Amino acid sequence: QVQLAESGGGLVQAGGSLRLSCDASGGSFSRYAMGWFRQAPGKERDLVAGITRSGGNTYYADSVKGRFAISRDNAKNTVYLQMNSLKPEDTAVYYCAAADYGSGYANPDLYAYWGQGTQVTVSS
């Protein structure tokens, strides 16, 4: 079973940037579509960004379009989330996730494997 581990979270002021990383092991990384979810207190877990197996297509939630960018390096078994122009409403636990179906990169219901999450806090 693929194991996922996030890193790069922390405390940042509004307008700042962070880059999250997700390292995968125990599976064939290029087999999976990859995505980033986030969950704020009292809210459901939502898909923020997704990317296909070879990185040819991406998905972004409306709330982060133009500010966040997802990418992957299959040689390093790593997926990234670059977050710019951060806002207090971006505060959440961010989770890396993998889907067995490459076509499911934009479908939150198809993600089946999860990291433990990393906290991102944006202060005003």
PDB file of N, CA and C in Angstrom, residues 8-87:
ATOM      1  N   GLY A   8       6.096  20.785   5.123  1.00  0.00           N
ATOM      2  CA  GLY A   8       6.140  22.150   4.632  1.00  0.00           C
ATOM      3  C   GLY A   8       5.117  23.097   5.223  1.00  0.00           C
ATOM      4  N   GLY A   9       4.212  22.596   6.045  1.00  0.00           N
ATOM      5  CA  GLY A   9       3.233  23.458   6.675  1.00  0.00           C
ATOM      6  C   GLY A   9       3.864  24.348   7.730  1.00  0.00           C
ATOM      7  N   GLY A  10       3.095  25.329   8.190  1.00  0.00           N
ATOM      8  CA  GLY A  10       3.591  26.230   9.208  1.00  0.00           C
ATOM      9  C   GLY A  10       2.738  27.463   9.331  1.00  0.00           C
ATOM     10  N   LEU A  11       3.281  28.462  10.006  1.00  0.00           N
ATOM     11  CA  LEU A  11       2.603  29.737  10.238  1.00  0.00           C
ATOM     12  C   LEU A  11       3.165  30.784   9.292  1.00  0.00           C
ATOM     13  N   VAL A  12       2.276  31.494   8.597  1.00  0.00           N
ATOM     14  CA  VAL A  12       2.692  32.518   7.650  1.00  0.00           C
ATOM     15  C   VAL A  12       1.710  33.680   7.708  1.00  0.00           C
ATOM     16  N   GLN A  13       2.200  34.884   7.442  1.00  0.00           N
ATOM     17  CA  GLN A  13       1.328  36.055   7.412  1.00  0.00           C
ATOM     18  C   GLN A  13       0.562  36.125   6.095  1.00  0.00           C
ATOM     19  N   ALA A  14      -0.592  36.770   6.133  1.00  0.00           N
ATOM     20  CA  ALA A  14      -1.379  36.962   4.924  1.00  0.00           C
ATOM     21  C   ALA A  14      -0.535  37.610   3.834  1.00  0.00           C
ATOM     22  N   GLY A  15      -0.677  37.095   2.615  1.00  0.00           N
ATOM     23  CA  GLY A  15       0.108  37.568   1.489  1.00  0.00           C
ATOM     24  C   GLY A  15       1.381  36.788   1.256  1.00  0.00           C
ATOM     25  N   GLY A  16       1.748  35.943   2.191  1.00  0.00           N
ATOM     26  CA  GLY A  16       2.960  35.158   2.083  1.00  0.00           C
ATOM     27  C   GLY A  16       2.765  33.882   1.291  1.00  0.00           C
ATOM     28  N   SER A  17       3.824  33.071   1.229  1.00  0.00           N
ATOM     29  CA  SER A  17       3.826  31.848   0.438  1.00  0.00           C
ATOM     30  C   SER A  17       4.363  30.677   1.237  1.00  0.00           C
ATOM     31  N   LEU A  18       3.908  29.490   0.881  1.00  0.00           N
ATOM     32  CA  LEU A  18       4.419  28.234   1.403  1.00  0.00           C
ATOM     33  C   LEU A  18       4.427  27.214   0.277  1.00  0.00           C
ATOM     34  N   ARG A  19       5.334  26.253   0.351  1.00  0.00           N
ATOM     35  CA  ARG A  19       5.315  25.119  -0.554  1.00  0.00           C
ATOM     36  C   ARG A  19       5.213  23.838   0.247  1.00  0.00           C
ATOM     37  N   LEU A  20       4.152  23.087   0.016  1.00  0.00           N
ATOM     38  CA  LEU A  20       3.959  21.798   0.650  1.00  0.00           C
ATOM     39  C   LEU A  20       4.541  20.703  -0.235  1.00  0.00           C
ATOM     40  N   SER A  21       5.098  19.680   0.394  1.00  0.00           N
ATOM     41  CA  SER A  21       5.619  18.525  -0.316  1.00  0.00           C
ATOM     42  C   SER A  21       4.963  17.264   0.213  1.00  0.00           C
ATOM     43  N   CYS A  22       4.810  16.284  -0.648  1.00  0.00           N
ATOM     44  CA  CYS A  22       4.264  14.985  -0.276  1.00  0.00           C
ATOM     45  C   CYS A  22       5.152  13.905  -0.868  1.00  0.00           C
ATOM     46  N   ASP A  23       5.786  13.128  -0.010  1.00  0.00           N
ATOM     47  CA  ASP A  23       6.653  12.038  -0.430  1.00  0.00           C
ATOM     48  C   ASP A  23       5.891  10.724  -0.378  1.00  0.00           C
ATOM     49  N   ALA A  24       5.957   9.950  -1.455  1.00  0.00           N
ATOM     50  CA  ALA A  24       5.262   8.678  -1.557  1.00  0.00           C
ATOM     51  C   ALA A  24       6.252   7.526  -1.524  1.00  0.00           C
ATOM     52  N   SER A  25       5.846   6.430  -0.886  1.00  0.00           N
ATOM     53  CA  SER A  25       6.660   5.223  -0.839  1.00  0.00           C
ATOM     54  C   SER A  25       5.748   4.003  -0.781  1.00  0.00           C
ATOM     55  N   GLY A  26       6.299   2.834  -1.118  1.00  0.00           N
ATOM     56  CA  GLY A  26       5.544   1.602  -1.014  1.00  0.00           C
ATOM     57  C   GLY A  26       4.600   1.307  -2.170  1.00  0.00           C
ATOM     58  N   GLY A  27       4.671   2.074  -3.237  1.00  0.00           N
ATOM     59  CA  GLY A  27       3.828   1.874  -4.394  1.00  0.00           C
ATOM     60  C   GLY A  27       4.447   2.495  -5.629  1.00  0.00           C
ATOM     61  N   SER A  28       3.805   2.301  -6.757  1.00  0.00           N
ATOM     62  CA  SER A  28       4.254   2.890  -8.011  1.00  0.00           C
ATOM     63  C   SER A  28       3.646   4.278  -8.137  1.00  0.00           C
ATOM     64  N   PHE A  29       4.456   5.293  -7.859  1.00  0.00           N
ATOM     65  CA  PHE A  29       3.955   6.656  -7.768  1.00  0.00           C
ATOM     66  C   PHE A  29       3.283   7.124  -9.053  1.00  0.00           C
ATOM     67  N   SER A  30       3.894   6.821 -10.188  1.00  0.00           N
ATOM     68  CA  SER A  30       3.370   7.294 -11.460  1.00  0.00           C
ATOM     69  C   SER A  30       2.039   6.651 -11.834  1.00  0.00           C
ATOM     70  N   ARG A  31       1.641   5.614 -11.113  1.00  0.00           N
ATOM     71  CA  ARG A  31       0.363   4.944 -11.351  1.00  0.00           C
ATOM     72  C   ARG A  31      -0.820   5.771 -10.847  1.00  0.00           C
ATOM     73  N   TYR A  32      -0.564   6.680  -9.915  1.00  0.00           N
ATOM     74  CA  TYR A  32      -1.640   7.369  -9.220  1.00  0.00           C
ATOM     75  C   TYR A  32      -1.837   8.794  -9.699  1.00  0.00           C
ATOM     76  N   ALA A  33      -3.094   9.186  -9.823  1.00  0.00           N
ATOM     77  CA  ALA A  33      -3.406  10.602  -9.801  1.00  0.00           C
ATOM     78  C   ALA A  33      -3.192  11.098  -8.375  1.00  0.00           C
ATOM     79  N   MET A  34      -2.748  12.331  -8.239  1.00  0.00           N
ATOM     80  CA  MET A  34      -2.440  12.872  -6.923  1.00  0.00           C
ATOM     81  C   MET A  34      -3.229  14.151  -6.680  1.00  0.00           C
ATOM     82  N   GLY A  35      -3.505  14.415  -5.407  1.00  0.00           N
ATOM     83  CA  GLY A  35      -4.258  15.607  -5.077  1.00  0.00           C
ATOM     84  C   GLY A  35      -3.939  16.131  -3.697  1.00  0.00           C
ATOM     85  N   TRP A  36      -4.382  17.356  -3.461  1.00  0.00           N
ATOM     86  CA  TRP A  36      -4.295  17.988  -2.154  1.00  0.00           C
ATOM     87  C   TRP A  36      -5.699  18.356  -1.694  1.00  0.00           C
ATOM     88  N   PHE A  37      -6.023  17.975  -0.472  1.00  0.00           N
ATOM     89  CA  PHE A  37      -7.268  18.344   0.186  1.00  0.00           C
ATOM     90  C   PHE A  37      -6.955  19.255   1.359  1.00  0.00           C
ATOM     91  N   ARG A  38      -7.971  19.947   1.843  1.00  0.00           N
ATOM     92  CA  ARG A  38      -7.820  20.701   3.082  1.00  0.00           C
ATOM     93  C   ARG A  38      -9.111  20.640   3.879  1.00  0.00           C
ATOM     94  N   GLN A  39      -8.963  20.753   5.194  1.00  0.00           N
ATOM     95  CA  GLN A  39     -10.104  20.741   6.091  1.00  0.00           C
ATOM     96  C   GLN A  39      -9.906  21.798   7.165  1.00  0.00           C
ATOM     97  N   ALA A  40     -10.795  22.777   7.172  1.00  0.00           N
ATOM     98  CA  ALA A  40     -10.791  23.822   8.183  1.00  0.00           C
ATOM     99  C   ALA A  40     -11.699  23.410   9.336  1.00  0.00           C
ATOM    100  N   PRO A  41     -11.508  23.993  10.522  1.00  0.00           N
ATOM    101  CA  PRO A  41     -12.354  23.635  11.669  1.00  0.00           C
ATOM    102  C   PRO A  41     -13.834  23.802  11.360  1.00  0.00           C
ATOM    103  N   GLY A  42     -14.614  22.767  11.662  1.00  0.00           N
ATOM    104  CA  GLY A  42     -16.046  22.811  11.459  1.00  0.00           C
ATOM    105  C   GLY A  42     -16.509  22.640  10.031  1.00  0.00           C
ATOM    106  N   LYS A  43     -15.591  22.370   9.100  1.00  0.00           N
ATOM    107  CA  LYS A  43     -15.945  22.224   7.699  1.00  0.00           C
ATOM    108  C   LYS A  43     -15.543  20.847   7.173  1.00  0.00           C
ATOM    109  N   GLU A  44     -16.107  20.478   6.035  1.00  0.00           N
ATOM    110  CA  GLU A  44     -15.792  19.202   5.415  1.00  0.00           C
ATOM    111  C   GLU A  44     -14.456  19.276   4.701  1.00  0.00           C
ATOM    112  N   ARG A  45     -13.894  18.111   4.412  1.00  0.00           N
ATOM    113  CA  ARG A  45     -12.636  18.031   3.690  1.00  0.00           C
ATOM    114  C   ARG A  45     -12.899  18.218   2.198  1.00  0.00           C
ATOM    115  N   ASP A  46     -12.228  19.190   1.591  1.00  0.00           N
ATOM    116  CA  ASP A  46     -12.471  19.542   0.199  1.00  0.00           C
ATOM    117  C   ASP A  46     -11.220  19.362  -0.646  1.00  0.00           C
ATOM    118  N   LEU A  47     -11.427  18.968  -1.897  1.00  0.00           N
ATOM    119  CA  LEU A  47     -10.335  18.853  -2.858  1.00  0.00           C
ATOM    120  C   LEU A  47      -9.908  20.241  -3.304  1.00  0.00           C
ATOM    121  N   VAL A  48      -8.641  20.557  -3.107  1.00  0.00           N
ATOM    122  CA  VAL A  48      -8.088  21.854  -3.471  1.00  0.00           C
ATOM    123  C   VAL A  48      -7.452  21.819  -4.851  1.00  0.00           C
ATOM    124  N   ALA A  49      -6.690  20.768  -5.132  1.00  0.00           N
ATOM    125  CA  ALA A  49      -5.986  20.648  -6.401  1.00  0.00           C
ATOM    126  C   ALA A  49      -5.735  19.191  -6.722  1.00  0.00           C
ATOM    127  N   GLY A  50      -5.747  18.844  -8.009  1.00  0.00           N
ATOM    128  CA  GLY A  50      -5.463  17.493  -8.458  1.00  0.00           C
ATOM    129  C   GLY A  50      -4.612  17.517  -9.709  1.00  0.00           C
ATOM    130  N   ILE A  51      -3.895  16.411  -9.947  1.00  0.00           N
ATOM    131  CA  ILE A  51      -3.005  16.325 -11.099  1.00  0.00           C
ATOM    132  C   ILE A  51      -3.005  14.898 -11.630  1.00  0.00           C
ATOM    133  N   THR A  52      -2.971  14.753 -12.954  1.00  0.00           N
ATOM    134  CA  THR A  52      -2.985  13.450 -13.589  1.00  0.00           C
ATOM    135  C   THR A  52      -1.638  12.759 -13.456  1.00  0.00           C
ATOM    136  N   ARG A  53      -1.572  11.489 -13.896  1.00  0.00           N
ATOM    137  CA  ARG A  53      -0.400  10.646 -13.668  1.00  0.00           C
ATOM    138  C   ARG A  53       0.897  11.236 -14.202  1.00  0.00           C
ATOM    139  N   SER A  54       0.821  11.848 -15.378  1.00  0.00           N
ATOM    140  CA  SER A  54       2.007  12.430 -15.989  1.00  0.00           C
ATOM    141  C   SER A  54       2.036  13.951 -15.873  1.00  0.00           C
ATOM    142  N   GLY A  55       1.085  14.517 -15.163  1.00  0.00           N
ATOM    143  CA  GLY A  55       1.057  15.951 -14.951  1.00  0.00           C
ATOM    144  C   GLY A  55       0.471  16.757 -16.085  1.00  0.00           C
ATOM    145  N   GLY A  56      -0.197  16.100 -17.040  1.00  0.00           N
ATOM    146  CA  GLY A  56      -0.697  16.796 -18.200  1.00  0.00           C
ATOM    147  C   GLY A  56      -1.937  17.637 -17.957  1.00  0.00           C
ATOM    148  N   ASN A  57      -2.692  17.301 -16.915  1.00  0.00           N
ATOM    149  CA  ASN A  57      -3.907  18.035 -16.597  1.00  0.00           C
ATOM    150  C   ASN A  57      -3.963  18.303 -15.108  1.00  0.00           C
ATOM    151  N   THR A  58      -4.516  19.453 -14.749  1.00  0.00           N
ATOM    152  CA  THR A  58      -4.661  19.836 -13.351  1.00  0.00           C
ATOM    153  C   THR A  58      -6.060  20.339 -13.087  1.00  0.00           C
ATOM    154  N   TYR A  59      -6.445  20.268 -11.822  1.00  0.00           N
ATOM    155  CA  TYR A  59      -7.724  20.785 -11.351  1.00  0.00           C
ATOM    156  C   TYR A  59      -7.470  21.684 -10.149  1.00  0.00           C
ATOM    157  N   TYR A  60      -8.221  22.784 -10.056  1.00  0.00           N
ATOM    158  CA  TYR A  60      -8.148  23.663  -8.897  1.00  0.00           C
ATOM    159  C   TYR A  60      -9.543  24.069  -8.464  1.00  0.00           C
ATOM    160  N   ALA A  61      -9.751  24.092  -7.163  1.00  0.00           N
ATOM    161  CA  ALA A  61     -10.976  24.658  -6.632  1.00  0.00           C
ATOM    162  C   ALA A  61     -11.023  26.152  -6.933  1.00  0.00           C
ATOM    163  N   ASP A  62     -12.228  26.676  -7.111  1.00  0.00           N
ATOM    164  CA  ASP A  62     -12.370  28.091  -7.444  1.00  0.00           C
ATOM    165  C   ASP A  62     -11.701  29.002  -6.416  1.00  0.00           C
ATOM    166  N   SER A  63     -11.710  28.593  -5.169  1.00  0.00           N
ATOM    167  CA  SER A  63     -11.185  29.427  -4.094  1.00  0.00           C
ATOM    168  C   SER A  63      -9.672  29.626  -4.163  1.00  0.00           C
ATOM    169  N   VAL A  64      -8.962  28.769  -4.918  1.00  0.00           N
ATOM    170  CA  VAL A  64      -7.501  28.865  -4.961  1.00  0.00           C
ATOM    171  C   VAL A  64      -6.955  29.108  -6.358  1.00  0.00           C
ATOM    172  N   LYS A  65      -7.811  29.180  -7.366  1.00  0.00           N
ATOM    173  CA  LYS A  65      -7.349  29.411  -8.737  1.00  0.00           C
ATOM    174  C   LYS A  65      -6.546  30.700  -8.831  1.00  0.00           C
ATOM    175  N   GLY A  66      -5.413  30.611  -9.512  1.00  0.00           N
ATOM    176  CA  GLY A  66      -4.553  31.766  -9.678  1.00  0.00           C
ATOM    177  C   GLY A  66      -3.588  31.988  -8.542  1.00  0.00           C
ATOM    178  N   ARG A  67      -3.762  31.281  -7.427  1.00  0.00           N
ATOM    179  CA  ARG A  67      -2.887  31.439  -6.269  1.00  0.00           C
ATOM    180  C   ARG A  67      -2.081  30.188  -5.948  1.00  0.00           C
ATOM    181  N   PHE A  68      -2.666  29.016  -6.177  1.00  0.00           N
ATOM    182  CA  PHE A  68      -2.010  27.744  -5.872  1.00  0.00           C
ATOM    183  C   PHE A  68      -1.608  27.044  -7.157  1.00  0.00           C
ATOM    184  N   ALA A  69      -0.559  26.234  -7.092  1.00  0.00           N
ATOM    185  CA  ALA A  69      -0.116  25.439  -8.229  1.00  0.00           C
ATOM    186  C   ALA A  69       0.338  24.060  -7.755  1.00  0.00           C
ATOM    187  N   ILE A  70      -0.229  23.021  -8.350  1.00  0.00           N
ATOM    188  CA  ILE A  70       0.168  21.656  -8.044  1.00  0.00           C
ATOM    189  C   ILE A  70       1.126  21.161  -9.121  1.00  0.00           C
ATOM    190  N   SER A  71       2.125  20.387  -8.717  1.00  0.00           N
ATOM    191  CA  SER A  71       3.069  19.801  -9.656  1.00  0.00           C
ATOM    192  C   SER A  71       3.555  18.473  -9.095  1.00  0.00           C
ATOM    193  N   ARG A  72       4.198  17.663  -9.937  1.00  0.00           N
ATOM    194  CA  ARG A  72       4.730  16.391  -9.471  1.00  0.00           C
ATOM    195  C   ARG A  72       6.042  16.084 -10.157  1.00  0.00           C
ATOM    196  N   ASP A  73       6.888  15.336  -9.460  1.00  0.00           N
ATOM    197  CA  ASP A  73       8.152  14.859  -9.985  1.00  0.00           C
ATOM    198  C   ASP A  73       8.146  13.350  -9.802  1.00  0.00           C
ATOM    199  N   ASN A  74       7.816  12.626 -10.862  1.00  0.00           N
ATOM    200  CA  ASN A  74       7.679  11.178 -10.749  1.00  0.00           C
ATOM    201  C   ASN A  74       9.011  10.484 -10.474  1.00  0.00           C
ATOM    202  N   ALA A  75      10.117  11.084 -10.879  1.00  0.00           N
ATOM    203  CA  ALA A  75      11.428  10.508 -10.595  1.00  0.00           C
ATOM    204  C   ALA A  75      11.752  10.557  -9.110  1.00  0.00           C
ATOM    205  N   LYS A  76      11.174  11.519  -8.394  1.00  0.00           N
ATOM    206  CA  LYS A  76      11.405  11.673  -6.960  1.00  0.00           C
ATOM    207  C   LYS A  76      10.240  11.180  -6.114  1.00  0.00           C
ATOM    208  N   ASN A  77       9.185  10.682  -6.751  1.00  0.00           N
ATOM    209  CA  ASN A  77       7.987  10.222  -6.044  1.00  0.00           C
ATOM    210  C   ASN A  77       7.430  11.302  -5.126  1.00  0.00           C
ATOM    211  N   THR A  78       7.337  12.509  -5.653  1.00  0.00           N
ATOM    212  CA  THR A  78       6.938  13.653  -4.851  1.00  0.00           C
ATOM    213  C   THR A  78       5.922  14.508  -5.598  1.00  0.00           C
ATOM    214  N   VAL A  79       4.931  15.006  -4.867  1.00  0.00           N
ATOM    215  CA  VAL A  79       3.980  15.971  -5.392  1.00  0.00           C
ATOM    216  C   VAL A  79       4.069  17.223  -4.527  1.00  0.00           C
ATOM    217  N   TYR A  80       3.890  18.389  -5.153  1.00  0.00           N
ATOM    218  CA  TYR A  80       4.045  19.667  -4.476  1.00  0.00           C
ATOM    219  C   TYR A  80       2.772  20.496  -4.584  1.00  0.00           C
ATOM    220  N   LEU A  81       2.595  21.384  -3.630  1.00  0.00           N
ATOM    221  CA  LEU A  81       1.564  22.401  -3.714  1.00  0.00           C
ATOM    222  C   LEU A  81       2.195  23.736  -3.365  1.00  0.00           C
ATOM    223  N   GLN A  82       2.381  24.583  -4.369  1.00  0.00           N
ATOM    224  CA  GLN A  82       2.891  25.925  -4.160  1.00  0.00           C
ATOM    225  C   GLN A  82       1.718  26.841  -3.850  1.00  0.00           C
ATOM    226  N   MET A  83       1.758  27.516  -2.712  1.00  0.00           N
ATOM    227  CA  MET A  83       0.670  28.370  -2.267  1.00  0.00           C
ATOM    228  C   MET A  83       1.186  29.802  -2.157  1.00  0.00           C
ATOM    229  N   ASN A  84       0.615  30.692  -2.956  1.00  0.00           N
ATOM    230  CA  ASN A  84       0.989  32.095  -2.963  1.00  0.00           C
ATOM    231  C   ASN A  84      -0.193  32.961  -2.554  1.00  0.00           C
ATOM    232  N   SER A  85       0.094  34.202  -2.192  1.00  0.00           N
ATOM    233  CA  SER A  85      -0.942  35.166  -1.804  1.00  0.00           C
ATOM    234  C   SER A  85      -1.906  34.572  -0.788  1.00  0.00           C
ATOM    235  N   LEU A  86      -1.364  33.969   0.240  1.00  0.00           N
ATOM    236  CA  LEU A  86      -2.179  33.258   1.219  1.00  0.00           C
ATOM    237  C   LEU A  86      -3.095  34.204   1.983  1.00  0.00           C
ATOM    238  N   LYS A  87      -4.286  33.698   2.289  1.00  0.00           N
ATOM    239  CA  LYS A  87      -5.309  34.430   3.011  1.00  0.00           C
ATOM    240  C   LYS A  87      -5.646  33.704   4.306  1.00  0.00           C
TER     241      LYS A  87
END
